[in-house]
Short mmCIF file of C-alpha atoms in Angstrom, two decimals:
data_model
loop_
_atom_site.label_atom_id
_atom_site.label_comp_id
_atom_site.label_asym_id
_atom_site.label_seq_id
_atom_site.Cartn_x
_atom_site.Cartn_y
_atom_site.Cartn_z
CA UNK E 1 51.84 -2.51 3.59
CA UNK E 2 55.59 -2.73 4.25
CA UNK E 3 57.82 0.27 4.84
CA UNK E 4 59.17 0.11 1.30
CA UNK E 5 55.73 -0.37 -0.25
CA UNK E 6 54.44 2.66 1.61
CA UNK E 7 57.51 4.71 0.70
CA UNK E 8 57.31 3.98 -3.01
CA UNK E 9 53.50 4.20 -3.20
CA UNK E 10 54.00 7.95 -2.78
CA UNK E 11 56.26 8.04 -5.82
CA UNK E 12 53.44 6.84 -8.07
CA UNK E 13 51.75 10.22 -7.59
CA UNK E 14 54.56 11.82 -9.63
CA UNK E 15 53.88 9.69 -12.72
CA UNK E 16 50.57 10.64 -14.40
CA UNK E 17 50.95 7.99 -17.12
CA UNK E 18 50.28 5.32 -14.49
CA UNK E 19 46.63 6.39 -14.53
CA UNK E 20 46.45 5.10 -18.10
CA UNK E 21 48.87 2.17 -18.19
CA UNK E 22 50.37 -0.72 -16.32
CA UNK E 23 53.74 0.60 -17.41
CA UNK E 24 56.44 -2.08 -17.62
CA UNK E 25 58.55 -0.84 -20.55
CA UNK E 26 61.30 1.09 -18.74
CA UNK E 27 63.93 -0.87 -20.67
CA UNK E 28 62.69 0.94 -23.80
CA UNK E 29 62.06 4.29 -22.16
CA UNK E 30 61.19 5.41 -18.66
CA UNK E 31 58.19 7.50 -17.65
CA UNK E 32 58.83 11.18 -16.89
CA UNK E 33 57.89 12.35 -13.39
CA UNK E 34 55.98 15.62 -13.12
CA UNK E 35 58.80 17.39 -11.29
CA UNK E 36 61.27 16.55 -14.07
CA UNK E 37 58.85 17.53 -16.84
CA UNK E 38 58.12 20.84 -15.11
CA UNK E 39 61.82 21.63 -14.80
CA UNK E 40 62.30 21.04 -18.54
CA UNK E 41 59.17 22.98 -19.46
CA UNK E 42 60.18 25.95 -17.34
CA UNK E 43 63.56 26.09 -19.01
CA UNK E 44 62.07 25.84 -22.52
CA UNK E 45 59.44 28.48 -21.77
CA UNK E 46 62.11 30.86 -20.52
CA UNK E 47 64.16 30.30 -23.66
CA UNK E 48 61.06 30.76 -25.82
CA UNK E 49 60.17 34.04 -24.11
CA UNK E 50 63.62 35.58 -23.79
CA UNK E 51 66.21 33.42 -25.57
CA UNK E 52 69.64 33.32 -23.92
CA UNK E 53 72.18 35.99 -23.07
CA UNK E 54 75.87 35.17 -22.99
CA UNK E 55 75.79 35.41 -19.20
CA UNK E 56 72.96 32.89 -19.09
CA UNK E 57 74.97 30.63 -21.38
CA UNK E 58 77.86 30.68 -18.92
CA UNK E 59 75.44 30.02 -16.09
CA UNK E 60 74.19 26.86 -17.78
CA UNK E 61 77.70 25.48 -17.46
CA UNK E 62 77.82 26.56 -13.81
CA UNK E 63 74.59 24.59 -13.40
CA UNK E 64 76.08 21.57 -15.19
CA UNK E 65 79.19 21.64 -13.01
CA UNK E 66 77.07 21.90 -9.87
CA UNK E 67 75.17 18.73 -10.84
CA UNK E 68 78.26 16.56 -11.21
CA UNK E 69 78.08 15.85 -7.48
CA UNK E 70 74.59 14.32 -7.74
CA UNK E 71 75.76 12.02 -10.53
CA UNK E 72 78.88 11.17 -8.55
CA UNK E 73 76.77 10.34 -5.48
CA UNK E 74 74.70 7.96 -7.62
CA UNK E 75 77.87 6.16 -8.75
CA UNK E 76 79.75 6.50 -5.44
CA UNK E 77 82.66 8.45 -6.86
CA UNK E 78 83.96 12.04 -6.94
CA UNK E 79 82.52 14.92 -9.04
CA UNK E 80 85.79 15.39 -10.90
CA UNK E 81 85.45 11.81 -12.21
CA UNK E 82 82.17 12.60 -14.01
CA UNK E 83 81.75 13.88 -17.57
CA UNK E 84 78.74 14.65 -19.78
CA UNK E 85 77.99 13.39 -23.26
CA UNK E 86 75.17 12.74 -25.70
CA UNK E 87 74.52 9.10 -24.81
CA UNK E 88 76.11 5.96 -23.44
CA UNK E 89 77.09 4.95 -26.99
CA UNK E 90 78.77 8.29 -27.68
CA UNK E 91 80.63 8.08 -24.38
CA UNK E 92 81.75 4.46 -24.74
CA UNK E 93 83.74 5.45 -27.83
CA UNK E 94 85.99 7.51 -25.54
CA UNK E 95 87.07 4.35 -23.77
CA UNK E 96 87.50 2.06 -26.77
CA UNK E 97 89.34 4.67 -28.84
CA UNK E 98 91.44 5.96 -25.96
CA UNK E 99 93.00 2.89 -24.30
CA UNK E 100 95.67 2.49 -26.96
CA UNK E 101 94.59 -0.76 -28.61
CA UNK E 102 97.17 -2.21 -31.02
CA UNK E 103 97.12 -4.93 -33.68
CA UNK E 104 97.02 -8.31 -31.94
CA UNK E 105 95.19 -7.01 -28.85
CA UNK E 106 91.81 -8.46 -27.94
CA UNK E 107 88.77 -7.18 -26.06
CA UNK E 108 85.91 -9.25 -24.64
CA UNK E 109 82.14 -8.83 -24.36
CA UNK E 110 78.96 -10.93 -24.63
CA UNK E 111 76.83 -11.48 -27.71
CA UNK E 112 73.79 -10.41 -25.67
CA UNK E 113 75.22 -6.99 -24.81
CA UNK E 114 73.28 -4.08 -26.25
CA UNK E 115 74.55 -3.55 -29.80
CA UNK E 116 76.06 -0.17 -28.92
CA UNK E 117 78.88 -1.85 -26.97
CA UNK E 118 80.02 -4.52 -29.47
CA UNK E 119 79.52 -2.17 -32.46
CA UNK E 120 82.03 0.24 -30.98
CA UNK E 121 84.40 -2.63 -30.22
CA UNK E 122 84.04 -4.16 -33.68
CA UNK E 123 85.05 -0.86 -35.23
CA UNK E 124 88.57 -1.58 -33.92
CA UNK E 125 88.89 -4.60 -36.18
CA UNK E 126 90.09 -2.24 -38.86
CA UNK E 127 93.09 -1.61 -36.59
CA UNK E 128 93.84 -5.31 -36.15
CA UNK E 129 92.08 -5.71 -32.80
CA UNK E 130 90.20 -8.95 -32.11
CA UNK E 131 86.77 -8.86 -30.47
CA UNK E 132 85.93 -12.02 -28.53
CA UNK E 133 82.32 -12.89 -27.72
CA UNK E 134 80.83 -15.04 -24.99
CA UNK E 135 77.57 -16.64 -26.16
CA UNK E 136 75.32 -16.95 -23.11
CA UNK E 137 73.07 -19.96 -22.61
CA UNK E 138 69.48 -18.75 -22.23
CA UNK E 139 70.81 -15.36 -21.18
CA UNK E 140 73.23 -16.63 -18.53
CA UNK E 141 76.95 -15.76 -18.48
CA UNK E 142 79.30 -17.09 -15.82
CA UNK E 143 82.70 -15.60 -14.93
CA UNK E 144 84.31 -18.77 -16.26
CA UNK E 145 82.72 -18.11 -19.67
CA UNK E 146 84.55 -14.77 -19.73
CA UNK E 147 87.82 -15.91 -18.21
CA UNK E 148 88.37 -18.74 -20.69
CA UNK E 149 88.65 -16.11 -23.45
CA UNK E 150 91.33 -14.10 -21.61
CA UNK E 151 94.98 -14.34 -22.60
CA UNK E 152 98.10 -12.18 -22.41
CA UNK E 153 96.78 -9.94 -25.20
CA UNK E 154 93.44 -9.14 -23.52
CA UNK E 155 93.24 -5.40 -22.86
CA UNK E 156 89.62 -4.91 -21.76
CA UNK E 157 86.45 -6.65 -20.63
CA UNK E 158 83.33 -4.67 -21.56
CA UNK E 159 79.93 -5.58 -20.15
CA UNK E 160 76.43 -4.22 -19.85
CA UNK E 161 75.69 -4.29 -16.10
CA UNK E 162 72.15 -5.38 -16.97
CA UNK E 163 71.67 -6.89 -20.42
CA UNK E 164 68.79 -5.30 -22.22
CA UNK E 165 66.95 -8.20 -23.85
CA UNK E 166 66.65 -10.63 -20.94
CA UNK E 167 67.71 -8.66 -17.86
CA UNK E 168 70.71 -10.74 -16.79
CA UNK E 169 72.72 -8.79 -14.19
CA UNK E 170 76.47 -9.40 -13.98
CA UNK E 171 78.34 -9.54 -10.68
CA UNK E 172 80.54 -6.55 -11.48
CA UNK E 173 82.61 -6.80 -8.30
CA UNK E 174 83.85 -10.26 -9.30
CA UNK E 175 84.92 -9.01 -12.73
CA UNK E 176 86.40 -5.81 -11.35
CA UNK E 177 88.63 -7.68 -8.94
CA UNK E 178 89.69 -10.11 -11.67
CA UNK E 179 90.55 -7.28 -14.06
CA UNK E 180 92.63 -5.42 -11.46
CA UNK E 181 94.52 -8.60 -10.63
CA UNK E 182 95.29 -9.28 -14.31
CA UNK E 183 95.91 -5.66 -15.37
CA UNK E 184 92.89 -5.56 -17.70
CA UNK E 185 90.66 -2.50 -18.12
CA UNK E 186 87.06 -2.99 -16.99
CA UNK E 187 84.34 -0.94 -18.73
CA UNK E 188 80.58 -1.04 -18.10
CA UNK E 189 77.47 0.25 -19.83
CA UNK E 190 74.95 0.86 -17.02
CA UNK E 191 72.06 2.20 -19.12
CA UNK E 192 69.70 -0.61 -18.04
CA UNK E 193 70.76 -0.31 -14.40
CA UNK E 194 71.39 3.32 -13.41
CA UNK E 195 68.39 4.62 -11.50
CA UNK E 196 67.23 1.17 -10.40
CA UNK E 197 70.23 -1.03 -9.48
CA UNK E 198 72.84 0.18 -7.02
CA UNK E 199 76.18 1.17 -8.55
CA UNK E 200 79.35 1.60 -6.51
CA UNK E 201 82.24 2.04 -8.94
CA UNK E 202 84.86 1.94 -6.18
CA UNK E 203 83.63 -1.31 -4.66
CA UNK E 204 83.09 -2.84 -8.11
CA UNK E 205 86.54 -1.68 -9.26
CA UNK E 206 85.19 -0.27 -12.51
CA UNK E 207 87.54 1.80 -14.64
CA UNK E 208 84.97 3.30 -17.01
CA UNK E 209 81.18 3.44 -16.78
CA UNK E 210 78.51 5.06 -18.93
CA UNK E 211 74.77 5.53 -18.89
CA UNK E 212 72.10 7.21 -20.97
CA UNK E 213 69.26 9.08 -19.28
CA UNK E 214 66.12 7.97 -21.14
CA UNK E 215 65.46 4.57 -19.57
CA UNK E 216 65.57 3.96 -15.81
CA UNK E 217 66.63 7.59 -15.24
CA UNK E 218 63.27 8.65 -16.69
CA UNK E 219 64.24 11.53 -18.92
CA UNK E 220 64.63 12.52 -22.58
CA UNK E 221 67.15 11.32 -25.12
CA UNK E 222 70.28 13.36 -25.68
CA UNK E 223 72.26 13.34 -22.47
CA UNK E 224 74.41 10.75 -20.75
CA UNK E 225 77.14 10.46 -18.14
CA UNK E 226 80.46 8.71 -17.84
CA UNK E 227 82.60 7.88 -14.84
CA UNK E 228 86.33 7.78 -15.55
CA UNK E 229 88.54 6.48 -12.77
CA UNK E 230 91.68 8.42 -11.93
CA UNK E 231 93.65 5.27 -12.71
CA UNK E 232 92.25 5.18 -16.24
CA UNK E 233 92.17 8.95 -16.85
CA UNK E 234 95.94 9.16 -16.58
CA UNK E 235 96.23 6.52 -19.30
CA UNK E 236 93.32 7.43 -21.58
CA UNK E 237 94.30 9.16 -24.81
CA UNK E 238 92.37 12.32 -25.67
CA UNK E 239 91.09 11.47 -29.16
CA UNK E 240 88.25 13.98 -29.63
CA UNK E 241 88.28 17.39 -28.03
CA UNK E 242 86.58 20.79 -28.02
CA UNK E 243 86.46 24.17 -26.33
CA UNK E 244 84.48 23.04 -23.26
CA UNK E 245 87.37 20.92 -21.97
CA UNK E 246 89.35 24.09 -21.15
CA UNK E 247 90.22 24.83 -17.54
CA UNK E 248 88.72 28.28 -18.10
CA UNK E 249 85.93 27.97 -20.64
CA UNK E 250 85.48 31.71 -21.06
CA UNK E 251 89.06 33.00 -21.36
CA UNK E 252 90.60 30.61 -23.84
CA UNK E 253 93.89 30.85 -25.66
CA UNK E 254 93.10 29.38 -29.09
CA UNK E 255 96.77 28.67 -29.78
CA UNK E 256 97.76 27.37 -26.36
CA UNK E 257 94.77 25.64 -24.76
CA UNK E 258 94.95 24.64 -21.10
CA UNK E 259 92.91 21.46 -20.87
CA UNK E 260 91.24 20.35 -17.65
CA UNK E 261 92.78 17.39 -15.86
CA UNK E 262 89.37 16.29 -14.57
CA UNK E 263 87.08 13.87 -16.42
CA UNK E 264 85.59 16.86 -18.23
CA UNK E 265 88.77 17.02 -20.32
CA UNK E 266 86.92 14.57 -22.60
CA UNK E 267 83.88 16.84 -23.09
CA UNK E 268 83.76 18.18 -26.64
CA UNK E 269 81.23 21.02 -26.55
CA UNK E 270 77.66 21.88 -25.64
CA UNK E 271 75.34 19.50 -23.83
CA UNK E 272 71.56 19.14 -23.64
CA UNK E 273 70.75 21.67 -20.95
CA UNK E 274 67.05 20.87 -21.10
CA UNK E 275 67.85 17.19 -20.60
CA UNK E 276 70.11 17.98 -17.66
CA UNK E 277 67.41 20.15 -16.11
CA UNK E 278 65.12 17.12 -16.11
CA UNK E 279 67.42 14.22 -15.34
CA UNK E 280 69.23 16.04 -12.53
CA UNK E 281 65.91 16.20 -10.69
CA UNK E 282 65.42 12.45 -11.14
CA UNK E 283 68.94 11.69 -9.93
CA UNK E 284 68.52 13.92 -6.90
CA UNK E 285 65.28 12.15 -6.05
CA UNK E 286 66.95 8.76 -6.53
CA UNK E 287 69.70 9.77 -4.11
CA UNK E 288 67.09 10.93 -1.60
CA UNK E 289 65.17 7.66 -1.87
CA UNK E 290 68.41 5.74 -1.35
CA UNK E 291 70.14 3.30 -3.69
CA UNK E 292 69.74 0.38 -1.30
CA UNK E 293 65.99 0.91 -0.87
CA UNK E 294 65.41 1.46 -4.59
CA UNK E 295 67.19 -1.75 -5.59
CA UNK E 296 65.63 -3.76 -2.79
CA UNK E 297 62.12 -2.60 -3.75
CA UNK E 298 62.57 -3.15 -7.50
CA UNK E 299 63.91 -6.65 -6.89
CA UNK E 300 61.08 -7.40 -4.46
CA UNK E 301 58.65 -6.86 -7.35
CA UNK E 302 60.76 -9.04 -9.63
CA UNK E 303 60.88 -11.81 -7.02
CA UNK E 304 57.12 -11.49 -6.51
CA UNK E 305 56.66 -11.93 -10.26
CA UNK E 306 58.92 -15.00 -10.24
CA UNK E 307 56.82 -16.45 -7.41
CA UNK E 308 53.45 -15.76 -9.03
CA UNK E 309 54.63 -16.96 -12.45
CA UNK E 310 55.84 -20.23 -10.95
CA UNK E 311 52.56 -20.77 -9.13
CA UNK E 312 50.02 -19.64 -11.74
CA UNK E 313 51.46 -19.90 -15.26
CA UNK E 314 51.35 -23.20 -17.13
CA UNK E 315 52.66 -22.28 -20.59
CA UNK E 316 54.39 -18.91 -20.32
CA UNK E 317 57.66 -19.07 -18.38
CA UNK E 318 60.42 -16.76 -17.21
CA UNK E 319 63.26 -16.91 -19.72
CA UNK E 320 66.55 -17.78 -18.05
CA UNK E 321 65.06 -18.24 -14.58
CA UNK E 322 68.07 -16.36 -13.23
CA UNK E 323 69.46 -16.84 -9.75
CA UNK E 324 68.46 -14.03 -7.34
CA UNK E 325 71.92 -12.45 -7.54
CA UNK E 326 71.62 -12.17 -11.33
CA UNK E 327 68.14 -10.64 -11.40
CA UNK E 328 67.55 -7.02 -12.32
CA UNK E 329 64.53 -4.80 -12.94
CA UNK E 330 64.08 -6.50 -16.35
CA UNK E 331 62.40 -9.88 -16.80
CA UNK E 332 61.85 -11.73 -20.08
CA UNK E 333 58.81 -13.95 -20.44
CA UNK E 334 58.95 -16.76 -23.01
CA UNK E 335 55.67 -17.60 -24.76
CA UNK E 336 54.93 -19.80 -27.81
CA UNK E 337 55.89 -18.04 -31.05
CA UNK E 338 52.60 -19.04 -32.63
CA UNK E 339 50.81 -16.68 -30.23
CA UNK E 340 52.31 -13.86 -32.36
CA UNK E 341 52.37 -11.41 -29.45
CA UNK E 342 53.30 -7.82 -30.32
CA UNK E 343 53.78 -4.57 -28.41
CA UNK E 344 50.54 -3.25 -29.91
CA UNK E 345 48.57 -6.34 -28.89
CA UNK E 346 49.81 -6.06 -25.30
CA UNK E 347 48.98 -2.33 -25.25
CA UNK E 348 45.35 -3.10 -26.17
CA UNK E 349 45.13 -4.73 -22.77
CA UNK E 350 46.39 -1.65 -20.92
CA UNK E 351 49.93 -2.92 -20.44
CA UNK E 352 53.06 -1.37 -21.90
CA UNK E 353 55.82 -3.90 -22.60
CA UNK E 354 58.12 -4.83 -25.48
CA UNK E 355 58.68 -7.94 -27.58
CA UNK E 356 62.39 -7.86 -28.56
CA UNK E 357 62.11 -11.20 -30.37
CA UNK E 358 59.45 -13.66 -31.42
CA UNK E 359 58.08 -15.43 -28.37
CA UNK E 360 59.66 -13.03 -25.85
CA UNK E 361 57.82 -10.39 -23.82
CA UNK E 362 60.19 -8.07 -21.98
CA UNK E 363 58.83 -6.39 -18.86
CA UNK E 364 60.44 -4.31 -16.15
CA UNK E 365 59.66 -3.14 -12.63
CA UNK E 366 60.72 0.30 -11.41
CA UNK E 367 60.26 1.94 -8.03
CA UNK E 368 56.97 3.50 -9.12
CA UNK E 369 55.45 0.09 -9.90
CA UNK E 370 53.64 -2.04 -7.31
CA UNK E 371 52.38 -5.58 -6.72
CA UNK E 372 49.06 -4.72 -8.36
CA UNK E 373 50.97 -4.12 -11.60
CA UNK E 374 52.51 -7.57 -11.27
CA UNK E 375 49.10 -9.13 -10.61
CA UNK E 376 47.65 -7.48 -13.72
CA UNK E 377 50.52 -8.81 -15.82
CA UNK E 378 49.98 -12.31 -14.42
CA UNK E 379 46.27 -12.05 -15.19
CA UNK E 380 47.05 -11.02 -18.78
CA UNK E 381 49.43 -13.94 -19.27
CA UNK E 382 46.86 -16.36 -17.80
CA UNK E 383 44.29 -14.98 -20.23
CA UNK E 384 46.68 -15.65 -23.11
CA UNK E 385 47.08 -19.21 -21.88
CA UNK E 386 43.31 -19.67 -21.69
CA UNK E 387 42.90 -18.41 -25.26
CA UNK E 388 45.54 -20.88 -26.45
CA UNK E 389 43.59 -23.80 -24.94
CA UNK E 390 40.30 -22.84 -26.58
#
């Protein structure tokens, strides 16, 4: 057993669901570790027993502020560049609605981005903004595909770091450098990457980044995070606001508000404290495990799957067959549509995965998976092939 295999074998002990499943559906929703679940339960039990005093309410915000550093460490930025929100979708609106788009401007994304990103962008059509789409070939987008859509009216390039259906991972550093050179804003949805793939917003020259917590960050729905660069924050219009953006949340002047100059100036009100109790534990553990080791281990499982699939599968194939630099924790397996594979059918075989389209099985490998999980998936796919030949 390698150092990384031994290190991450210990993490499996924190995920009781792995006793019941070969769990490969993190792209739909991650498993909750026991330490995160206990933190959320403890908070809910305390609220159930005693409710909340005003002092405890203020303390929840002290807790939230104290956890900005953990999120910032995950993204390699500063705590004052981090804000909370309900989800990546909710947060991405801040960027699209705040960068001052005008009639005639255009913004660029891919047609394989999660719908939350283009939906928000398409809403600006009513203001005369054009949305330009790259249409990837079998999941693959090249920088040239993006650049050929850029002109003097391009104001932003918006990408999902890892695209949800097929797992294509963009080289964000390449796009970040291009956008800085051409004075274009660069925004990223990292929901299918944060917690598994390393993110360094400074190195990647990202202006705005969001993530939700319920996938690779292994927590409940209802809380997300955004990074807002200082460069962008000074330009970004405050469209929606609320009491929690005050410099002093507890001694407010209703007629003359003093709004924070940090990223939290864009926070509109209360957040999911129970969600933060859970996800903060996951983020702290991720930081302890180390971003480099987590990504390296996740991709080692993906590469092992690529190897075994190439050697042992005759009909099923890896959709896209991405280059190593474009691989993520997500892999899509193409199978004949006439097999009529469904999530429920796969689950009958003890494997949790998702079929986002006919003939596609989407799987994913997190740091609590192992090679035995890959082997069981390969065995299942071989069994499907055998059935098809009968």
